[in-house]
Coordinates of C-alpha atoms in Angstrom, one line a residue:
Chain A
M290 CA -4.4 -121.5 160.2
A291 CA -5.6 -118.5 162.2
V292 CA -4.9 -115.0 163.4
Y293 CA -4.9 -115.2 167.2
T294 CA -3.8 -111.7 168.1
R295 CA -6.0 -108.7 167.0
L296 CA -4.0 -105.6 166.0
G297 CA -5.5 -102.3 165.0
A298 CA -4.0 -100.3 162.2
E299 CA -2.6 -97.7 164.5
E300 CA -0.8 -100.3 166.6
M301 CA 0.4 -102.1 163.5
A302 CA 1.8 -98.8 162.2
R303 CA 3.7 -98.3 165.5
I304 CA 5.1 -101.8 165.3
I305 CA 6.3 -101.3 161.8
A306 CA 7.8 -98.0 162.6
A307 CA 10.4 -99.8 164.8
F308 CA 11.9 -101.2 161.6
D309 CA 13.5 -99.2 158.9
V310 CA 11.2 -100.4 156.1
G311 CA 9.1 -97.3 155.2
T312 CA 5.4 -96.5 155.9
L313 CA 2.7 -99.1 156.4
V314 CA 0.4 -99.3 153.4
S315 CA -1.4 -102.6 153.9
A316 CA -1.7 -105.4 156.5
K317 CA -3.7 -108.6 155.9
G318 CA -4.0 -111.3 158.5
I319 CA -3.0 -114.5 156.7
A320 CA -4.2 -118.0 157.4
E321 CA -0.7 -119.6 157.7
G322 CA 1.2 -121.3 160.4
V323 CA -0.7 -123.4 162.9
S324 CA 0.5 -121.8 166.1
N325 CA 1.4 -118.2 165.4
S326 CA -0.4 -115.1 164.1
N327 CA 0.9 -113.9 160.7
W328 CA 0.2 -110.8 158.6
L329 CA 1.3 -110.0 155.0
I330 CA 2.6 -106.4 155.3
E331 CA 3.2 -103.9 152.6
T332 CA 5.2 -100.8 153.1
Q333 CA 6.1 -97.8 150.9
C334 CA 9.8 -96.9 151.1
F335 CA 10.7 -93.9 148.9
D336 CA 9.2 -95.0 145.6
A337 CA 9.4 -98.8 146.2
S338 CA 6.7 -101.0 147.5
K339 CA 8.1 -103.8 149.9
R340 CA 6.5 -106.8 151.4
F341 CA 7.1 -108.7 154.6
I342 CA 5.6 -111.3 156.8
L343 CA 5.0 -110.1 160.4
T344 CA 4.8 -113.0 162.9
I345 CA 3.5 -112.7 166.4
Y346 CA 4.6 -115.8 168.4
E347 CA 1.8 -117.3 170.4
S348 CA 2.2 -119.6 173.4
R349 CA 3.5 -122.7 171.5
T350 CA 6.8 -121.0 170.5
E351 CA 9.4 -120.5 173.2
I352 CA 10.8 -117.0 173.1
G353 CA 14.1 -118.5 174.2
D354 CA 14.2 -120.5 170.9
L355 CA 13.7 -117.4 168.7
P356 CA 17.4 -116.5 168.4
F357 CA 18.1 -120.0 167.1
F358 CA 15.3 -119.8 164.5
L359 CA 15.9 -116.2 163.3
D360 CA 19.7 -116.3 163.4
L361 CA 19.5 -119.5 161.3
L362 CA 17.5 -117.8 158.6
D363 CA 20.1 -115.0 158.4
H364 CA 22.9 -117.6 158.4
L365 CA 21.3 -119.6 155.6
A366 CA 20.2 -116.6 153.5
A367 CA 23.7 -115.2 153.7
R368 CA 24.9 -118.5 152.1
D369 CA 22.4 -118.2 149.3
C370 CA 19.9 -120.7 150.6
P371 CA 16.3 -119.9 149.4
V372 CA 15.1 -118.8 152.9
P373 CA 13.6 -115.5 154.0
R374 CA 15.8 -113.0 155.8
T375 CA 14.9 -111.7 159.2
I376 CA 14.5 -107.9 159.2
H377 CA 16.2 -106.5 162.2
D378 CA 14.7 -103.5 164.0
R379 CA 16.3 -100.1 164.2
E380 CA 18.4 -101.3 167.2
G381 CA 19.6 -104.4 165.4
A382 CA 17.4 -106.9 167.2
S383 CA 15.9 -109.8 165.3
Y384 CA 12.7 -109.9 167.4
R385 CA 10.8 -107.5 169.6
L386 CA 8.5 -107.8 172.5
H387 CA 4.9 -106.5 172.1
Q388 CA 2.5 -106.8 175.0
G389 CA 4.4 -109.8 176.4
K390 CA 4.6 -111.6 173.0
A391 CA 7.6 -111.8 170.7
L392 CA 7.2 -110.6 167.1
A393 CA 9.5 -110.7 164.1
L394 CA 9.4 -109.2 160.6
I395 CA 10.6 -111.5 157.9
E396 CA 11.2 -111.0 154.2
F397 CA 8.2 -112.0 151.9
L398 CA 9.1 -114.4 149.2
P399 CA 7.1 -115.1 146.1
G400 CA 6.0 -118.6 145.2
V401 CA 3.2 -121.0 146.0
S402 CA 3.1 -124.4 147.8
V403 CA 2.4 -127.2 145.4
S404 CA 0.1 -130.0 146.3
E405 CA 0.7 -132.4 143.4
P406 CA 4.5 -132.2 143.0
T407 CA 6.2 -133.2 139.8
P408 CA 9.6 -135.1 139.7
G409 CA 11.2 -131.8 138.7
Q410 CA 9.9 -130.1 141.7
A411 CA 10.9 -133.0 144.1
R412 CA 14.4 -132.8 142.6
A413 CA 14.6 -129.1 143.3
V414 CA 13.4 -129.6 146.9
G415 CA 16.1 -132.3 147.4
E416 CA 18.7 -129.9 146.2
A417 CA 17.4 -127.1 148.5
L418 CA 17.5 -129.4 151.5
A419 CA 21.1 -130.4 150.8
Q420 CA 22.0 -126.8 150.4
V421 CA 20.6 -126.1 153.9
H422 CA 22.5 -129.1 155.4
L423 CA 25.7 -127.9 153.8
A424 CA 25.3 -124.2 154.7
G425 CA 24.2 -125.1 158.2
R426 CA 27.5 -126.9 159.0
D427 CA 29.1 -123.8 160.5
F428 CA 26.0 -122.4 162.2
P429 CA 26.9 -122.1 165.8
G430 CA 23.4 -122.3 167.3
R431 CA 22.3 -125.4 169.2
R432 CA 18.8 -126.6 169.8
A433 CA 17.7 -130.1 170.7
N434 CA 14.9 -131.7 168.7
G435 CA 11.8 -130.9 170.7
M436 CA 9.8 -133.4 168.6
G437 CA 12.3 -136.3 169.0
R438 CA 11.8 -139.9 170.2
D439 CA 10.9 -138.9 173.8
A440 CA 8.1 -136.7 172.5
W441 CA 6.7 -139.4 170.2
K442 CA 6.6 -141.9 173.1
Q443 CA 4.8 -139.3 175.3
L444 CA 2.3 -138.4 172.7
L445 CA 1.5 -142.0 171.6
G446 CA 1.4 -143.1 175.3
D447 CA -1.2 -140.3 175.9
C448 CA -3.3 -141.7 173.1
G449 CA -3.3 -145.1 174.8
R450 CA -3.8 -148.5 173.2
E451 CA -7.6 -147.9 173.0
G452 CA -7.1 -144.5 171.4
L453 CA -4.8 -146.0 168.7
A454 CA -7.0 -149.1 168.3
A455 CA -10.0 -146.8 167.6
L456 CA -8.1 -145.5 164.6
D457 CA -7.1 -148.9 163.4
P458 CA -7.2 -152.2 165.3
G459 CA -3.6 -153.1 164.2
L460 CA -2.2 -149.8 165.2
P461 CA -1.2 -150.4 168.9
E462 CA 0.9 -153.4 167.9
L463 CA 2.6 -151.6 165.0
V464 CA 3.4 -148.6 167.1
E465 CA 4.8 -150.6 170.0
R466 CA 7.0 -152.7 167.7
E467 CA 8.3 -149.7 165.7
L468 CA 8.9 -147.5 168.7
A469 CA 11.0 -150.2 170.3
L470 CA 13.0 -150.8 167.1
V471 CA 13.6 -147.1 166.4
T472 CA 14.7 -146.5 170.0
S473 CA 17.1 -149.4 170.1
E474 CA 18.6 -148.9 166.7
W475 CA 18.7 -145.1 166.5
P476 CA 21.8 -144.3 164.4
A477 CA 23.3 -141.7 166.8
H478 CA 26.8 -142.3 165.2
L479 CA 25.7 -140.6 161.9
P480 CA 26.6 -137.0 161.1
H481 CA 24.5 -134.4 162.8
S482 CA 23.6 -130.9 161.5
V483 CA 21.0 -128.2 161.5
I484 CA 17.8 -129.8 160.1
H485 CA 14.5 -128.3 159.1
A486 CA 12.6 -131.3 160.4
D487 CA 9.2 -130.4 158.9
L488 CA 9.8 -129.8 155.1
F489 CA 6.3 -130.6 153.8
P490 CA 5.1 -129.1 150.5
D491 CA 3.3 -126.5 152.7
N492 CA 6.6 -125.2 153.8
V493 CA 8.2 -124.8 150.4
L494 CA 7.4 -122.0 148.0
M495 CA 7.9 -122.7 144.4
L496 CA 7.6 -121.1 141.0
G497 CA 7.5 -123.8 138.4
D498 CA 10.4 -126.1 139.2
K499 CA 12.3 -123.5 141.2
V500 CA 12.3 -123.4 144.9
T501 CA 11.8 -119.7 145.9
G502 CA 11.5 -120.2 149.6
L503 CA 11.8 -122.8 152.4
I504 CA 9.8 -121.4 155.3
D505 CA 8.5 -122.2 158.8
F506 CA 11.7 -123.3 160.5
Y507 CA 10.0 -123.5 163.9
F508 CA 10.9 -127.2 164.3
A509 CA 14.5 -126.7 163.2
C510 CA 17.1 -128.2 165.5
V511 CA 20.3 -130.1 165.5
D512 CA 19.8 -133.8 164.8
V513 CA 20.9 -136.6 162.5
T514 CA 21.2 -135.1 159.1
A515 CA 19.8 -138.1 157.2
Y516 CA 16.7 -138.0 159.4
D517 CA 15.8 -134.8 157.6
V518 CA 16.1 -136.6 154.3
A519 CA 13.7 -139.2 155.7
V520 CA 11.2 -136.6 156.9
T521 CA 11.3 -134.9 153.5
H522 CA 10.9 -138.3 151.8
A523 CA 7.9 -139.2 153.8
A524 CA 6.4 -135.7 153.2
W525 CA 6.8 -135.6 149.4
C526 CA 6.9 -139.2 148.0
F527 CA 3.3 -140.4 148.8
S528 CA -0.2 -139.5 148.0
A529 CA -1.5 -137.3 150.9
D530 CA -3.5 -140.2 152.4
G531 CA -0.3 -142.4 152.4
R532 CA -1.9 -145.1 150.2
H533 CA 0.3 -144.6 147.2
F534 CA 4.1 -144.5 147.2
L535 CA 5.3 -142.3 144.3
P536 CA 8.6 -143.9 143.0
Q537 CA 9.4 -141.1 140.5
L538 CA 9.2 -138.5 143.2
S539 CA 11.4 -140.6 145.5
A540 CA 14.0 -141.1 142.9
A541 CA 14.0 -137.4 141.9
L542 CA 14.2 -136.2 145.5
L543 CA 17.1 -138.4 146.4
E544 CA 18.9 -137.6 143.1
G545 CA 18.5 -133.9 143.7
Y546 CA 19.7 -134.2 147.3
Q547 CA 22.8 -136.3 146.4
S548 CA 23.7 -134.0 143.5
L549 CA 24.9 -131.6 146.2
R550 CA 25.5 -133.9 149.3
P551 CA 26.0 -137.6 148.5
L552 CA 24.7 -139.8 151.3
S553 CA 27.4 -142.0 152.9
A554 CA 27.0 -145.8 152.9
D555 CA 26.2 -145.6 156.6
E556 CA 23.5 -143.0 156.0
R557 CA 21.9 -145.1 153.1
T558 CA 21.9 -148.1 155.4
A559 CA 20.1 -146.2 158.1
L560 CA 17.6 -144.4 155.9
P561 CA 14.9 -147.2 156.0
L562 CA 14.9 -147.0 159.8
L563 CA 15.0 -143.2 159.8
A564 CA 12.0 -143.2 157.4
R565 CA 10.1 -145.4 159.9
A566 CA 11.1 -142.9 162.6
A567 CA 9.9 -140.0 160.5
S568 CA 6.5 -141.7 160.0
L569 CA 6.2 -142.4 163.7
R570 CA 6.9 -138.7 164.5
F571 CA 4.0 -137.5 162.3
L572 CA 1.7 -140.4 163.3
A573 CA 2.4 -139.4 167.0
T574 CA 1.4 -135.7 166.6
R575 CA -1.6 -136.5 164.4
A576 CA -2.9 -139.2 166.6
Y577 CA -2.6 -137.0 169.6
D578 CA -4.3 -134.0 167.8
W579 CA -7.0 -136.4 166.5
A580 CA -7.8 -137.6 170.0
N581 CA -7.7 -134.1 171.5
T582 CA -9.7 -132.0 169.0
P583 CA -13.3 -131.2 170.1
A584 CA -15.8 -132.7 167.7
D585 CA -17.3 -129.3 166.8
A586 CA -13.9 -127.5 166.3
L587 CA -13.6 -125.4 163.1
V588 CA -10.4 -127.2 162.2
T589 CA -10.5 -130.8 161.1
P590 CA -7.4 -132.6 162.4
K591 CA -5.2 -134.3 159.8
D592 CA -5.7 -138.1 159.3
P593 CA -3.1 -140.0 161.5
L594 CA -3.5 -143.1 159.3
A595 CA -1.9 -141.3 156.4
F596 CA 1.4 -141.8 158.4
A597 CA 0.5 -145.2 159.8
R598 CA 0.3 -146.3 156.1
R599 CA 3.7 -144.7 155.4
L600 CA 5.1 -146.5 158.4
A601 CA 3.8 -149.8 157.3
F602 CA 5.2 -149.2 153.8
Y603 CA 8.7 -148.4 155.0
A604 CA 8.6 -151.4 157.4
Q605 CA 8.1 -153.9 154.6
D606 CA 11.3 -155.9 153.8
C607 CA 10.8 -155.5 150.1
N608 CA 11.2 -151.7 150.5
A609 CA 14.5 -151.8 152.3
G610 CA 16.3 -151.2 149.1
L611 CA 14.6 -147.8 148.5
F612 CA 17.5 -145.7 149.6
A613 CA 20.3 -148.0 148.4
Chain B
M263 CA -12.4 -114.7 159.6
A264 CA -11.3 -118.0 158.1
V265 CA -10.4 -119.8 154.9
Y266 CA -13.1 -122.4 154.4
T267 CA -12.1 -123.8 151.0
R268 CA -8.7 -125.5 150.6
L269 CA -7.1 -124.8 147.2
G270 CA -3.9 -126.4 146.0
A271 CA -1.4 -124.3 144.0
E272 CA -2.1 -126.1 140.8
E273 CA -5.8 -125.6 141.1
M274 CA -5.3 -121.9 142.0
A275 CA -3.1 -121.5 138.9
R276 CA -5.9 -123.0 136.8
I277 CA -8.4 -120.6 138.4
I278 CA -6.3 -117.6 137.8
A279 CA -5.6 -118.6 134.1
A280 CA -9.2 -118.0 133.4
F281 CA -8.5 -114.3 133.8
D282 CA -6.2 -112.2 131.7
V283 CA -4.0 -111.1 134.6
G284 CA -0.7 -112.9 134.0
T285 CA 0.9 -115.8 135.9
L286 CA 0.3 -116.7 139.5
V287 CA 3.2 -115.8 141.7
S288 CA 1.8 -115.9 145.2
A289 CA -1.5 -116.8 147.0
K290 CA -2.1 -116.3 150.7
G291 CA -5.3 -117.2 152.4
I292 CA -6.4 -114.1 154.3
A293 CA -8.4 -113.9 157.5
E294 CA -10.9 -111.5 156.2
G295 CA -14.7 -111.6 155.7
V296 CA -16.8 -113.7 158.0
S297 CA -18.6 -115.9 155.6
N298 CA -16.4 -116.3 152.5
S299 CA -12.9 -117.6 151.7
N300 CA -10.4 -115.0 150.5
W301 CA -6.9 -115.1 149.1
L302 CA -4.5 -112.3 148.4
I303 CA -3.2 -113.2 145.0
E304 CA -0.1 -111.8 143.2
T305 CA 0.5 -112.3 139.5
Q306 CA 3.3 -111.4 137.1
C307 CA 2.1 -109.8 133.9
F308 CA 5.0 -108.9 131.6
D309 CA 7.2 -107.0 133.9
A310 CA 4.5 -105.8 136.3
S311 CA 3.5 -107.4 139.5
K312 CA -0.3 -107.1 140.1
R313 CA -2.4 -107.9 143.2
F314 CA -6.0 -109.1 143.6
I315 CA -8.4 -110.5 146.1
L316 CA -9.9 -113.9 145.1
T317 CA -13.1 -114.6 146.9
I318 CA -14.9 -118.0 147.0
Y319 CA -18.4 -117.5 148.1
E320 CA -19.5 -120.0 150.8
S321 CA -23.0 -120.9 151.7
R322 CA -24.1 -117.6 153.2
T323 CA -23.8 -115.7 150.0
E324 CA -26.6 -116.3 147.4
I325 CA -25.1 -116.8 143.9
G326 CA -28.2 -115.0 142.6
D327 CA -27.1 -111.8 144.4
L328 CA -23.6 -111.8 143.0
P329 CA -24.5 -109.8 139.8
F330 CA -25.9 -107.1 142.0
F331 CA -22.8 -106.9 144.3
L332 CA -20.2 -107.2 141.5
D333 CA -22.0 -105.0 138.9
L334 CA -22.3 -102.4 141.7
L335 CA -18.6 -102.3 142.3
D336 CA -18.0 -101.8 138.6
H337 CA -20.7 -99.1 138.4
L338 CA -19.2 -97.2 141.4
A339 CA -15.6 -97.6 140.4
A340 CA -16.4 -96.2 136.9
R341 CA -17.8 -93.1 138.7
D342 CA -14.6 -92.7 140.7
C343 CA -15.8 -94.0 144.0
P344 CA -13.0 -95.6 146.0
V345 CA -14.2 -99.2 145.5
P346 CA -12.3 -102.2 144.0
R347 CA -13.1 -103.1 140.4
T348 CA -14.3 -106.6 139.6
I349 CA -11.9 -108.4 137.2
H350 CA -13.9 -110.1 134.5
D351 CA -12.8 -113.4 133.1
R352 CA -11.6 -114.0 129.5
E353 CA -15.3 -114.5 128.5
G354 CA -16.4 -111.3 130.2
A355 CA -18.1 -112.9 133.2
S356 CA -17.8 -111.1 136.6
Y357 CA -17.9 -114.4 138.5
R358 CA -17.2 -118.1 137.7
L359 CA -18.3 -121.4 139.1
H360 CA -15.7 -123.7 140.7
Q361 CA -16.8 -127.0 142.1
G362 CA -20.3 -125.7 142.7
K363 CA -19.2 -122.5 144.4
A364 CA -19.0 -119.0 142.9
L365 CA -15.7 -117.2 142.8
A366 CA -14.7 -113.6 141.8
L367 CA -11.4 -111.8 141.3
I368 CA -11.4 -108.3 142.7
E369 CA -8.9 -105.5 142.5
F370 CA -6.6 -105.3 145.5
L371 CA -6.5 -101.8 147.1
P372 CA -3.9 -100.5 149.5
G373 CA -4.8 -99.1 152.9
V374 CA -5.5 -100.3 156.4
S375 CA -8.6 -100.3 158.6
V376 CA -8.4 -97.9 161.4
S377 CA -9.6 -98.8 164.9
E378 CA -9.2 -95.4 166.6
P379 CA -10.5 -93.0 163.9
T380 CA -9.7 -89.3 163.9
P381 CA -12.2 -86.6 163.0
G382 CA -10.3 -86.2 159.7
Q383 CA -10.8 -89.8 158.9
A384 CA -14.5 -89.7 159.9
R385 CA -15.0 -86.7 157.6
A386 CA -13.4 -88.6 154.7
V387 CA -15.6 -91.6 155.3
G388 CA -18.7 -89.3 155.3
E389 CA -17.6 -88.0 152.0
A390 CA -17.0 -91.4 150.5
L391 CA -20.4 -92.6 151.7
A392 CA -22.1 -89.6 150.0
Q393 CA -20.1 -90.3 146.9
V394 CA -21.5 -93.8 146.8
H395 CA -25.1 -92.6 147.3
L396 CA -24.8 -90.1 144.5
A397 CA -23.0 -92.4 142.1
G398 CA -25.5 -95.2 142.9
R399 CA -28.5 -93.2 141.8
D400 CA -28.4 -94.5 138.2
F401 CA -27.4 -98.0 139.1
P402 CA -30.1 -100.3 137.6
G403 CA -29.7 -103.3 140.0
R404 CA -32.3 -104.0 142.6
R405 CA -31.9 -106.0 145.8
A406 CA -34.1 -105.9 148.9
N407 CA -32.4 -105.4 152.3
G408 CA -32.0 -109.0 153.6
M409 CA -31.1 -107.6 157.0
G410 CA -34.2 -105.3 157.3
R411 CA -36.8 -105.0 160.0
D412 CA -38.3 -108.5 159.4
A413 CA -34.9 -110.1 159.9
W414 CA -34.3 -108.2 163.2
K415 CA -37.7 -109.3 164.5
Q416 CA -37.0 -112.9 163.5
L417 CA -33.5 -112.9 165.1
L418 CA -34.5 -111.1 168.3
G419 CA -37.6 -113.4 168.5
D420 CA -35.3 -116.4 168.3
C421 CA -33.2 -115.1 171.2
G422 CA -36.4 -115.0 173.3
R423 CA -37.1 -112.7 176.3
E424 CA -34.9 -115.0 178.5
G425 CA -32.0 -114.9 176.1
L426 CA -32.1 -111.1 176.0
A427 CA -32.6 -110.8 179.7
A428 CA -29.5 -113.0 180.3
L429 CA -27.5 -110.3 178.5
D430 CA -29.1 -107.5 180.5
P431 CA -32.3 -107.5 182.6
G432 CA -33.6 -104.4 180.9
L433 CA -33.0 -105.6 177.4
P434 CA -36.3 -107.4 176.5
E435 CA -38.3 -104.3 177.3
L436 CA -36.0 -101.9 175.4
V437 CA -36.0 -104.2 172.4
E438 CA -39.8 -104.6 172.4
R439 CA -40.5 -100.9 172.7
E440 CA -37.9 -99.9 170.0
L441 CA -38.9 -102.6 167.6
A442 CA -42.5 -101.4 167.8
L443 CA -41.5 -97.8 167.4
V444 CA -39.2 -98.4 164.4
T445 CA -41.7 -100.5 162.7
S446 CA -44.6 -98.1 163.1
E447 CA -42.6 -95.0 162.3
W448 CA -40.3 -96.3 159.5
P449 CA -39.9 -93.3 157.1
A450 CA -40.6 -95.2 153.9
H451 CA -41.4 -91.9 152.2
L452 CA -37.7 -90.8 152.3
P453 CA -35.4 -91.1 149.2
H454 CA -34.1 -94.6 148.5
S455 CA -30.9 -95.6 146.8
V456 CA -28.2 -98.2 146.8
I457 CA -26.7 -98.4 150.3
H458 CA -23.7 -100.2 151.7
A459 CA -25.5 -101.0 155.0
D460 CA -22.4 -102.2 156.9
L461 CA -19.8 -99.5 156.6
F462 CA -17.9 -100.2 159.8
P463 CA -14.2 -99.2 160.1
D464 CA -13.3 -102.8 159.2
N465 CA -14.8 -102.2 155.7
V466 CA -12.9 -99.0 155.0
L467 CA -9.3 -99.0 153.9
M468 CA -7.5 -95.7 154.6
L469 CA -4.0 -94.2 154.2
G470 CA -3.8 -91.3 156.6
D471 CA -7.0 -89.3 156.1
K472 CA -7.6 -90.6 152.7
V473 CA -10.2 -93.4 152.0
T474 CA -8.5 -95.8 149.6
G475 CA -11.2 -98.4 149.5
L476 CA -14.7 -99.2 150.7
I477 CA -15.0 -102.9 150.7
D478 CA -17.3 -105.8 151.6
F479 CA -20.5 -104.8 149.8
Y480 CA -22.2 -108.1 150.6
F481 CA -25.0 -106.4 152.6
A482 CA -25.5 -103.7 149.9
C483 CA -29.1 -103.3 148.8
V484 CA -31.7 -100.6 147.9
D485 CA -33.1 -99.0 151.0
V486 CA -33.7 -95.6 152.7
T487 CA -30.5 -93.6 151.9
A488 CA -30.4 -91.8 155.3
Y489 CA -30.5 -95.2 157.0
D490 CA -27.0 -95.8 155.6
V491 CA -25.9 -92.6 157.2
A492 CA -27.4 -93.8 160.5
V493 CA -25.6 -97.2 160.2
T494 CA -22.3 -95.5 159.5
H495 CA -22.9 -93.1 162.4
A496 CA -23.5 -95.9 164.8
A497 CA -20.4 -97.7 163.5
W498 CA -18.0 -94.8 163.7
C499 CA -19.1 -92.4 166.4
F500 CA -18.8 -94.5 169.6
S501 CA -16.1 -96.3 171.5
A502 CA -16.3 -100.0 170.4
D503 CA -18.1 -101.0 173.6
G504 CA -20.8 -98.3 172.9
R505 CA -20.2 -96.7 176.3
H506 CA -18.8 -93.4 174.9
F507 CA -20.4 -91.2 172.2
L508 CA -17.6 -89.4 170.3
P509 CA -19.1 -86.0 169.4
Q510 CA -16.2 -84.8 167.3
L511 CA -16.4 -87.9 165.1
S512 CA -20.1 -87.4 164.7
A513 CA -19.8 -83.8 163.7
A514 CA -17.0 -84.6 161.2
L515 CA -18.8 -87.6 159.7
L516 CA -22.0 -85.6 159.1
E517 CA -20.1 -82.6 157.8
G518 CA -18.1 -84.7 155.4
Y519 CA -21.3 -86.4 154.1
Q520 CA -23.2 -83.2 153.7
S521 CA -20.4 -81.5 151.9
L522 CA -21.4 -83.7 149.0
R523 CA -25.0 -84.7 149.7
P524 CA -26.8 -82.3 152.1
L525 CA -29.5 -84.1 154.0
S526 CA -33.0 -82.8 153.5
A527 CA -35.1 -81.5 156.4
D528 CA -37.1 -84.7 156.3
E529 CA -34.0 -86.9 156.5
R530 CA -32.6 -85.0 159.4
T531 CA -35.9 -85.3 161.2
A532 CA -35.9 -89.1 160.6
L533 CA -32.2 -89.7 161.5
P534 CA -32.7 -90.2 165.3
L535 CA -35.2 -93.0 164.6
L536 CA -33.0 -94.4 161.8
A537 CA -30.1 -94.5 164.2
R538 CA -32.2 -96.5 166.7
A539 CA -33.1 -98.8 163.8
A540 CA -29.4 -99.2 162.9
S541 CA -28.6 -100.0 166.5
L542 CA -31.4 -102.6 166.6
R543 CA -30.1 -104.2 163.5
F544 CA -26.6 -104.9 164.9
L545 CA -28.0 -105.7 168.3
A546 CA -30.2 -108.4 166.6
T547 CA -27.4 -110.2 164.7
R548 CA -25.0 -109.9 167.7
A549 CA -27.5 -111.2 170.2
Y550 CA -28.4 -114.1 167.9
D551 CA -24.7 -115.0 167.3
W552 CA -24.0 -114.7 171.0
A553 CA -26.8 -117.2 171.8
N554 CA -25.8 -119.5 169.0
T555 CA -22.0 -119.7 169.3
P556 CA -20.7 -122.9 171.1
A557 CA -18.8 -122.0 174.3
D558 CA -15.6 -123.6 173.0
A559 CA -15.7 -122.0 169.6
L560 CA -12.4 -120.5 168.3
V561 CA -14.2 -117.2 167.5
T562 CA -15.5 -115.0 170.3
P563 CA -18.8 -113.5 169.3
K564 CA -19.0 -109.7 169.4
D565 CA -20.7 -108.1 172.4
P566 CA -24.4 -107.4 171.7
L567 CA -24.5 -104.9 174.5
A568 CA -22.2 -102.6 172.6
F569 CA -25.2 -101.9 170.4
A570 CA -27.8 -102.0 173.2
R571 CA -25.9 -99.1 174.6
R572 CA -25.9 -97.2 171.3
L573 CA -29.7 -97.9 171.1
A574 CA -30.2 -96.5 174.6
F575 CA -28.1 -93.4 173.7
Y576 CA -30.0 -92.6 170.5
A577 CA -33.3 -93.2 172.3
Q578 CA -32.6 -90.4 174.9
D579 CA -34.7 -87.3 174.3
C580 CA -31.6 -85.1 175.0
N581 CA -29.9 -86.6 171.9
A582 CA -32.7 -86.0 169.5
G583 CA -30.9 -82.9 168.2
L584 CA -27.8 -84.8 167.2
F585 CA -28.6 -84.7 163.5
A586 CA -30.4 -81.3 163.4

């Protein structure tokens, strides 16, 4: 949501010159991505105008993880998934170092992020997610889920019972019960693959009902494939505040996904638990950010209760048949 | 430096549909402008891709001033000045109201803002400024300078002697003396015209030595024409920290300006004083912002002393011949 690194035009032109993409014509810092600096870049190459996103990775992205993220984009793009390609520099590298920070140049894709998805759009997102899971099967990269169960425990533990109770008096008990359940019943036997792990509407570019780009793969990792379905379900099938489940979007998302990759019986059985896990994951980061954002900060943290409500929804017995 | 208003894709598409510019294809919040929200918008119109800047005016811009700013852009663009045109809506209005805020759609111009200008670039900026002053002569709009002498007095008074002394022990005395001088000797008899009043490198788009766009006219007003030359001189002819005067840039800027609009003898005589006034103006806003930015704010305020140094430079007797 901010541009952290300041870059003069001359420096930007030198950075762009390391890539075979023509001459710099425009560079606008864009308010996208929560932890990196991003610019929308335009170049002129012979008579054609080309556009790219330049990302400078700030402290929250490990440089050691970049080959995984960037090679994954190339792998998926080569298999016709709607993801941006990485532009390699003149020496063939997918990222460069600039004053101690890594930077990458990535293809610009058209499209906008919807905030009131239609069933047609949810269906298309389900399909695109399945496409990624299938295309990722032969991706050789490995990265553990940095935002897995251990991280949730840590973040929620840091909030403390008082911190959680300040959000909602019933929250400490809910969190304790669900964390224990998800930990003891985690379906480690299910198929694993590359997963996006953060496929919110913000990270999907669309034109009408067509997905033009899945972006922001910086939580991507290898984990239980069906967990990614659960994350995407939690991200798309509720009103933003979590108060209203949207059954038409749910049906469309699952139908779109299964049109390309039918879920196994074991996966369908595990999905209610995985959806509770996905809710806990976003509850954990949001509750932590809520407790750790200064009162006068420019950025308002997102409401943790929006995911506490999803968690409570998925935990109801009457909703166990949702993924059947 | 931030996007204050959140806009979903559907709402953005509805906003853009009020203009005859085709279908929304992309919208990126851009980190430009300190007090408004801006997006770089792309539309598809028949087979052509078009780009625009959408601005939503936040509280610091008076809606009543918008006709002045926007009509001025149209007036200057029609006279071949390198400024973006305002796109009028389907009813012919230059701005619209959206949820109580005004918004305008403005032509996107290519170019980047230089941070280490060359003499060739300073010359081109001087020419472009003269072009605006000449083209603005028959502009009928009137707007007083909201950041004139009364405003500096107010802002510097709010800082207090202690606040100024905390920046530099000699500052209260320098400010007091210069404020008195500039007030008593203000050359109100000189020609007035529309002035940009804030033509820093950030507000000029360039490709090589060519000015492709003068932007951000939100301080534009009617005031002493030569004062705008002084502001531009202070903005372009020093190292950013104000420690080093750059004589080659100064000569090139003044030469470029005078190639289109030669300064009169009276204007040249007044320029040293006007340059001290321009330095006071930016010292005033920066000192005020410095004193009023919370220590843990995300944005670092700009160094007020960068303009105290310019002020001291212009006040030296040996530099009185600078504009002769």
